Short mmCIF file of C-alpha atoms and ligand atoms in Angstrom, two decimals:
data_model
loop_
_atom_site.label_atom_id
_atom_site.label_comp_id
_atom_site.label_asym_id
_atom_site.label_seq_id
_atom_site.Cartn_x
_atom_site.Cartn_y
_atom_site.Cartn_z
CA MET A 1 0.00 0.00 0.00
CA LYS A 2 1.53 3.27 -1.13
CA PRO A 3 1.54 6.06 1.51
CA LEU A 4 -0.05 8.52 -0.89
CA PHE A 5 -0.14 11.36 1.63
CA LYS A 6 3.23 10.77 3.26
CA GLY A 7 4.16 13.63 5.61
CA LYS A 8 0.73 15.35 5.39
CA HIS A 9 -0.61 16.63 8.69
CA PHE A 10 -4.07 15.47 9.76
CA ILE A 11 -5.26 18.38 11.89
CA THR A 12 -8.53 19.24 10.18
CA LEU A 13 -10.34 17.62 7.25
CA GLU A 14 -10.73 21.16 5.87
CA ASP A 15 -7.07 20.82 4.80
CA TRP A 16 -7.88 17.63 2.88
CA LYS A 17 -9.42 17.68 -0.59
CA LYS A 18 -12.55 15.62 -1.11
CA THR A 19 -10.63 13.24 -3.41
CA GLU A 20 -8.09 12.72 -0.62
CA ILE A 21 -10.82 12.02 1.95
CA ASP A 22 -12.39 9.58 -0.51
CA LYS A 23 -9.04 7.78 -0.76
CA LEU A 24 -8.82 7.56 3.05
CA LEU A 25 -12.31 6.06 3.08
CA GLU A 26 -11.40 3.56 0.35
CA VAL A 27 -8.32 2.47 2.33
CA SER A 28 -10.42 2.25 5.54
CA VAL A 29 -12.87 -0.10 3.81
CA ASP A 30 -9.98 -2.22 2.50
CA LEU A 31 -8.28 -2.38 5.92
CA LYS A 32 -11.60 -3.34 7.54
CA LYS A 33 -11.96 -6.21 5.06
CA LYS A 34 -8.38 -7.33 5.71
CA PHE A 35 -8.95 -7.16 9.50
CA TYR A 36 -12.03 -9.38 9.19
CA ASN A 37 -10.10 -11.83 6.94
CA ASN A 38 -7.06 -11.89 9.26
CA GLU A 39 -4.84 -10.72 6.42
CA ASP A 40 -1.35 -9.38 6.98
CA THR A 41 -1.25 -5.54 6.94
CA ASP A 42 2.39 -4.84 7.68
CA PHE A 43 2.30 -1.34 6.18
CA LEU A 44 4.00 0.36 9.17
CA HIS A 45 6.74 -2.20 9.78
CA ASN A 46 9.32 -0.76 12.23
CA LYS A 47 7.48 2.59 12.37
CA THR A 48 6.85 4.46 15.62
CA ALA A 49 4.13 6.95 16.50
CA PHE A 50 3.84 8.99 19.68
CA LEU A 51 0.34 9.39 21.14
CA MET A 52 0.15 12.40 23.45
CA PHE A 53 -2.99 12.79 25.56
CA PHE A 54 -3.84 15.84 27.65
CA GLU A 55 -7.26 14.27 28.34
CA GLN A 56 -8.94 10.91 28.90
CA SER A 57 -9.82 8.61 26.01
CA THR A 58 -11.15 5.12 25.34
CA ARG A 59 -11.84 4.91 21.59
CA THR A 60 -9.17 7.27 20.27
CA ARG A 61 -6.26 5.93 22.30
CA ASN A 62 -7.10 2.27 21.72
CA SER A 63 -7.97 2.55 18.02
CA MET A 64 -4.61 4.27 17.42
CA GLU A 65 -2.60 1.95 19.65
CA ALA A 66 -4.21 -1.27 18.38
CA GLY A 67 -4.22 0.13 14.85
CA ILE A 68 -0.49 0.78 14.62
CA ALA A 69 0.30 -2.65 16.14
CA GLN A 70 -1.92 -4.28 13.50
CA LEU A 71 0.01 -2.34 10.86
CA GLY A 72 3.32 -3.73 12.16
CA GLY A 73 4.46 -0.61 14.03
CA HIS A 74 4.56 0.55 17.62
CA ALA A 75 2.85 3.37 19.55
CA ASN A 76 4.30 5.13 22.59
CA PHE A 77 1.38 6.25 24.77
CA LEU A 78 2.26 9.55 26.44
CA ASP A 79 0.18 10.91 29.31
CA THR A 80 1.23 14.57 29.05
CA SER A 81 1.02 15.02 32.83
CA THR A 82 4.15 12.83 32.99
CA MET A 83 5.96 14.78 30.25
CA GLN A 84 8.07 17.93 30.60
CA ILE A 85 5.19 19.76 28.90
CA SER A 86 3.64 19.80 32.36
CA HIS A 87 6.66 21.85 33.50
CA GLY A 88 6.20 24.23 30.55
CA GLU A 89 8.29 22.63 27.77
CA SER A 90 7.17 24.12 24.46
CA ALA A 91 5.20 22.54 21.60
CA LYS A 92 8.16 23.36 19.33
CA ASP A 93 10.79 21.54 21.45
CA THR A 94 8.48 18.58 22.00
CA ALA A 95 7.77 18.27 18.26
CA VAL A 96 11.41 18.62 17.19
CA ILE A 97 12.58 15.97 19.66
CA LEU A 98 9.78 13.43 19.13
CA SER A 99 9.95 13.75 15.36
CA SER A 100 13.65 12.86 15.55
CA TYR A 101 12.73 9.62 17.37
CA GLY A 102 9.91 8.32 15.18
CA HIS A 103 7.54 8.66 12.26
CA GLY A 104 4.33 10.31 13.49
CA ILE A 105 3.04 12.39 16.41
CA ALA A 106 -0.60 12.29 17.45
CA CYS A 107 -2.07 14.53 20.12
CA ARG A 108 -5.33 15.23 21.98
CA ASN A 109 -5.48 18.70 23.49
CA CYS A 110 -9.01 20.04 23.94
CA PHE A 111 -8.26 23.13 26.03
CA TRP A 112 -10.33 26.02 24.67
CA GLU A 113 -8.30 28.42 22.50
CA ILE A 114 -5.16 26.37 23.23
CA GLY A 115 -5.55 22.89 21.72
CA ASN A 116 -5.65 23.71 18.00
CA GLN A 117 -2.88 26.27 18.41
CA PHE A 118 -0.74 23.66 20.18
CA LEU A 119 -1.20 21.19 17.30
CA ASN A 120 -0.36 23.83 14.69
CA ASP A 121 2.71 24.89 16.68
CA MET A 122 3.88 21.27 16.68
CA ALA A 123 3.15 20.96 12.94
CA LYS A 124 5.32 24.02 12.24
CA HIS A 125 8.36 22.32 13.76
CA SER A 126 7.76 18.60 13.25
CA THR A 127 9.44 16.70 10.43
CA VAL A 128 6.78 13.95 10.67
CA PRO A 129 2.97 14.17 10.34
CA ILE A 130 0.96 15.57 13.23
CA MET A 131 -2.36 13.79 13.77
CA ASN A 132 -5.14 15.51 15.67
CA LEU A 133 -6.78 13.16 18.19
CA GLN A 134 -9.27 15.93 19.10
CA CYS A 135 -8.65 19.56 19.90
CA ASP A 136 -10.89 22.44 20.95
CA LEU A 137 -12.10 22.87 17.34
CA TYR A 138 -11.76 19.63 15.38
CA HIS A 139 -12.00 15.86 15.78
CA PRO A 140 -11.06 14.66 12.27
CA MET A 141 -10.54 11.01 13.28
CA GLN A 142 -14.15 10.96 14.54
CA GLY A 143 -15.43 12.81 11.47
CA LEU A 144 -13.85 10.30 9.13
CA ALA A 145 -15.27 7.33 11.05
CA ASP A 146 -18.70 9.01 11.11
CA LEU A 147 -18.59 9.50 7.34
CA MET A 148 -17.50 5.90 6.76
CA THR A 149 -20.39 4.68 8.94
CA ILE A 150 -22.94 6.89 7.19
CA LYS A 151 -21.77 5.63 3.79
CA GLU A 152 -22.04 1.99 4.94
CA PHE A 153 -25.72 2.51 5.68
CA HIS A 154 -26.45 5.13 3.00
CA PRO A 155 -24.10 4.74 -0.01
CA GLN A 156 -25.86 7.77 -1.59
CA THR A 157 -25.27 10.67 0.76
CA LYS A 158 -26.79 13.37 -1.44
CA LYS A 159 -29.91 14.92 0.15
CA LEU A 160 -29.67 12.72 3.23
CA LYS A 161 -31.24 14.64 6.13
CA VAL A 162 -28.67 14.60 8.93
CA SER A 163 -29.51 16.40 12.16
CA ILE A 164 -26.82 17.31 14.66
CA ILE A 165 -28.73 18.09 17.82
CA TRP A 166 -27.47 19.49 21.12
CA ALA A 167 -28.37 17.29 24.11
CA TYR A 168 -28.34 17.80 27.88
CA ALA A 169 -25.45 16.21 29.83
CA THR A 170 -23.66 16.74 33.12
CA SER A 171 -20.62 14.45 32.77
CA HIS A 172 -18.17 17.19 31.74
CA LYS A 173 -18.08 20.41 29.70
CA LYS A 174 -17.46 18.83 26.33
CA PRO A 175 -15.55 20.38 23.42
CA ILE A 176 -17.42 21.63 20.35
CA SER A 177 -15.04 19.70 18.07
CA VAL A 178 -17.34 16.80 17.15
CA PRO A 179 -20.34 18.86 15.93
CA LEU A 180 -18.04 21.47 14.39
CA THR A 181 -16.24 18.79 12.36
CA GLN A 182 -19.57 17.29 11.29
CA ILE A 183 -21.13 20.59 10.12
CA LEU A 184 -18.08 21.27 7.97
CA LEU A 185 -17.68 17.74 6.58
CA PHE A 186 -21.17 16.41 5.89
CA PRO A 187 -22.30 19.24 3.54
CA ARG A 188 -19.25 18.42 1.38
CA TYR A 189 -20.98 15.09 0.70
CA GLY A 190 -24.21 16.75 -0.39
CA MET A 191 -26.08 16.05 2.84
CA ASP A 192 -28.86 18.32 4.10
CA VAL A 193 -27.44 19.15 7.50
CA THR A 194 -29.50 20.68 10.30
CA LEU A 195 -27.77 21.97 13.41
CA ALA A 196 -30.16 22.31 16.35
CA TYR A 197 -29.28 23.82 19.71
CA PRO A 198 -30.76 25.99 22.43
CA LYS A 199 -29.59 29.60 22.45
CA GLY A 200 -26.19 29.94 24.13
CA TYR A 201 -24.60 26.87 22.56
CA ASP A 202 -23.50 28.50 19.28
CA MET A 203 -20.73 27.36 16.98
CA PRO A 204 -18.17 30.04 16.01
CA ASP A 205 -19.41 32.39 13.23
CA TRP A 206 -16.52 31.40 10.93
CA ALA A 207 -17.54 27.72 11.19
CA VAL A 208 -21.17 28.49 10.35
CA GLU A 209 -20.07 30.53 7.33
CA LYS A 210 -17.73 27.74 6.19
CA ALA A 211 -20.46 25.09 6.63
CA ARG A 212 -22.79 27.19 4.41
CA LYS A 213 -20.03 27.58 1.81
CA ASN A 214 -19.27 23.84 1.83
CA ALA A 215 -22.99 23.13 1.33
CA LEU A 216 -23.32 25.62 -1.52
CA GLU A 217 -20.30 24.21 -3.34
CA ASN A 218 -21.36 20.58 -3.02
CA GLY A 219 -25.13 20.53 -3.47
CA GLY A 220 -25.95 20.09 0.21
CA SER A 221 -27.62 22.47 2.61
CA PHE A 222 -26.96 23.79 6.09
CA THR A 223 -29.73 24.99 8.39
CA ILE A 224 -29.68 26.19 11.98
CA THR A 225 -32.71 25.85 14.24
CA HIS A 226 -33.39 26.32 17.94
CA ASN A 227 -36.36 23.97 17.73
CA MET A 228 -35.41 20.39 18.70
CA GLU A 229 -38.54 18.76 17.22
CA GLU A 230 -37.93 20.41 13.85
CA ALA A 231 -34.50 18.74 13.69
CA TYR A 232 -35.92 15.27 14.35
CA GLN A 233 -38.76 15.59 11.82
CA ASN A 234 -38.13 13.30 8.81
CA ALA A 235 -34.43 12.98 9.65
CA ASP A 236 -32.52 10.06 8.12
CA ILE A 237 -29.75 10.32 10.68
CA VAL A 238 -29.87 11.98 14.10
CA ILE A 239 -26.77 12.77 16.14
CA PRO A 240 -27.97 14.12 19.52
CA LYS A 241 -24.92 15.00 21.57
CA ASN A 242 -23.90 17.47 24.22
CA TRP A 243 -21.33 20.21 23.73
CA GLY A 244 -20.27 23.06 25.96
CA SER A 245 -21.16 26.76 25.66
CA TRP A 246 -17.49 27.57 24.96
CA VAL A 247 -18.13 30.22 22.29
CA ASN A 248 -20.27 32.32 24.67
CA ASN A 249 -18.89 31.33 28.07
CA GLN A 250 -15.33 30.16 28.69
CA SER A 251 -15.90 29.07 32.31
CA ASP A 252 -14.89 25.46 33.05
CA ALA A 253 -18.01 24.97 35.21
CA VAL A 254 -19.93 21.92 33.96
CA VAL A 255 -23.37 22.66 35.36
CA ASP A 256 -24.86 26.15 35.31
CA ASP A 257 -28.33 27.71 35.10
CA LEU A 258 -28.27 27.80 31.30
CA LEU A 259 -27.52 24.06 31.07
CA GLU A 260 -30.15 23.18 33.68
CA SER A 261 -32.80 25.10 31.75
CA TYR A 262 -32.42 22.71 28.77
CA LYS A 263 -32.91 19.32 30.48
CA SER A 264 -35.66 18.55 27.99
CA TRP A 265 -33.15 18.36 25.12
CA LYS A 266 -32.93 14.57 25.33
CA CYS A 267 -33.18 11.90 22.64
CA THR A 268 -36.30 9.92 23.56
CA GLU A 269 -38.52 7.36 21.82
CA GLU A 270 -40.97 10.18 21.14
CA MET A 271 -38.31 12.18 19.28
CA ILE A 272 -37.22 9.12 17.29
CA SER A 273 -40.87 8.51 16.34
CA ILE A 274 -41.06 11.82 14.44
CA ALA A 275 -37.95 11.05 12.38
CA ASN A 276 -37.85 8.89 9.24
CA PRO A 277 -39.07 5.37 10.23
CA ASN A 278 -35.64 3.98 9.29
CA VAL A 279 -33.70 6.72 11.06
CA HIS A 280 -30.23 5.91 12.36
CA TYR A 281 -29.10 7.17 15.74
CA MET A 282 -25.39 8.04 15.99
CA HIS A 283 -23.15 9.28 18.81
CA ALA A 284 -19.35 9.60 18.97
CA LEU A 285 -19.48 8.18 22.54
CA PRO A 286 -19.10 8.24 25.47
CA ALA A 287 -22.83 8.95 25.85
CA ASP A 288 -24.30 10.43 29.01
CA ARG A 289 -27.05 7.80 29.27
CA GLY A 290 -30.28 9.00 30.84
CA ASN A 291 -29.38 12.63 30.11
CA GLU A 292 -28.45 12.88 26.42
CA VAL A 293 -30.37 9.77 25.43
CA VAL A 294 -32.63 7.13 26.93
CA ASP A 295 -31.29 3.54 27.04
CA SER A 296 -34.06 2.21 24.80
CA VAL A 297 -32.85 4.44 21.94
CA ILE A 298 -29.10 3.95 22.26
CA ASP A 299 -29.61 0.20 22.76
CA GLY A 300 -32.46 0.00 20.26
CA LYS A 301 -32.88 -0.93 16.60
CA HIS A 302 -32.07 2.55 15.24
CA SER A 303 -28.72 2.82 16.98
CA ILE A 304 -25.48 2.32 15.03
CA VAL A 305 -23.15 3.65 17.73
CA TYR A 306 -21.09 0.48 18.02
CA GLN A 307 -20.52 0.29 14.25
CA GLU A 308 -19.51 3.97 14.39
CA ALA A 309 -17.06 3.29 17.25
CA GLU A 310 -15.66 0.21 15.50
CA ASN A 311 -14.90 2.26 12.39
CA ARG A 312 -12.58 4.43 14.47
CA LEU A 313 -10.08 1.55 14.22
CA HIS A 314 -10.20 1.20 10.45
CA THR A 315 -10.13 4.93 9.72
CA ALA A 316 -7.27 5.53 12.19
CA LYS A 317 -5.29 2.79 10.46
CA ALA A 318 -5.98 4.35 7.05
CA VAL A 319 -4.75 7.78 8.20
CA MET A 320 -1.56 6.30 9.68
CA ALA A 321 -0.87 4.00 6.70
CA MET A 322 -1.36 6.85 4.20
CA THR A 323 0.62 9.53 6.09
CA ILE A 324 3.46 7.56 7.69
CA GLY A 325 3.48 4.29 5.73
CA ASN A 326 6.60 2.82 4.18
CA LYS A 327 5.38 0.66 1.31
N1 CP B 1 -15.30 9.52 20.48
C1 CP B 1 -14.11 9.64 21.13
O1 CP B 1 -13.21 10.39 20.73
O2 CP B 1 -14.00 8.79 22.19
P1 CP B 1 -12.84 8.86 23.29
O3 CP B 1 -12.95 10.16 24.00
O4 CP B 1 -13.09 7.66 24.19
O5 CP B 1 -11.51 8.74 22.58
#
């Protein structure tokens, strides 16, 4: 397998042409098939990637770590609280040093107005690709897996009604990077994307403008509503998920009066019943069960959350094989 995008950073899918994303998807499908057939996929033989995490992770860490092992390479997991970064070492020095030891650097840093800057600072000084494992603005690994999953269930994505819907949760003040990635990516595939949220949970203006532009250029549409029911009506795919009010309020507090006033923004059987009868329910996970969604929906016949999570492995492998591969 030729590493067609060798050395290319994977910080946001906005930096990747549609043809390049299509190639990543094609490779993901091929690697999934090979994984199921137990075929050898030694495309990263003797390669090393460093996985730096400022925050917790289940899917992202393990899909990357398992993925590189299955490709014949090795991942160093780095909890940044045990690195000299925690004593103030710079992104530049970290990137220069790690890139002299291996072949790829991946990082999760979701701190508001810090994470994306940190990744770009590393990219400026790294001689190997920087992979974004989620920052304050983007989660491209998740976006790619979401797109792969949507295409598995709906090979024709044009005019698919996809609703990204804010949901109530108290587990932590979550980044906006998952919905922001989705509103930018899905209109590029001609989907009719609706973003629904209660006032106070806005996306940045530049992201809304870019989502509209992506829709216009690719035959999709992008609509914002503050009416939850409207978003569920006739939807083919619903993605109810919490995100924090970071754009309007930079406090780290998880629960506040604004959040508590929107407890009713929950994915219930009643909401699912007003969507398309064959609607699919998606969520990047972890879900705040009982708050964002009732068990009967996430565990029910409409849910494809486990397929979506599984595809994180295959898409992560495709990104690594194509950007740091050696064959
Ligand atoms: N969806 C996602 O990124 O999951 P983790 O936080 O467990 O990595």
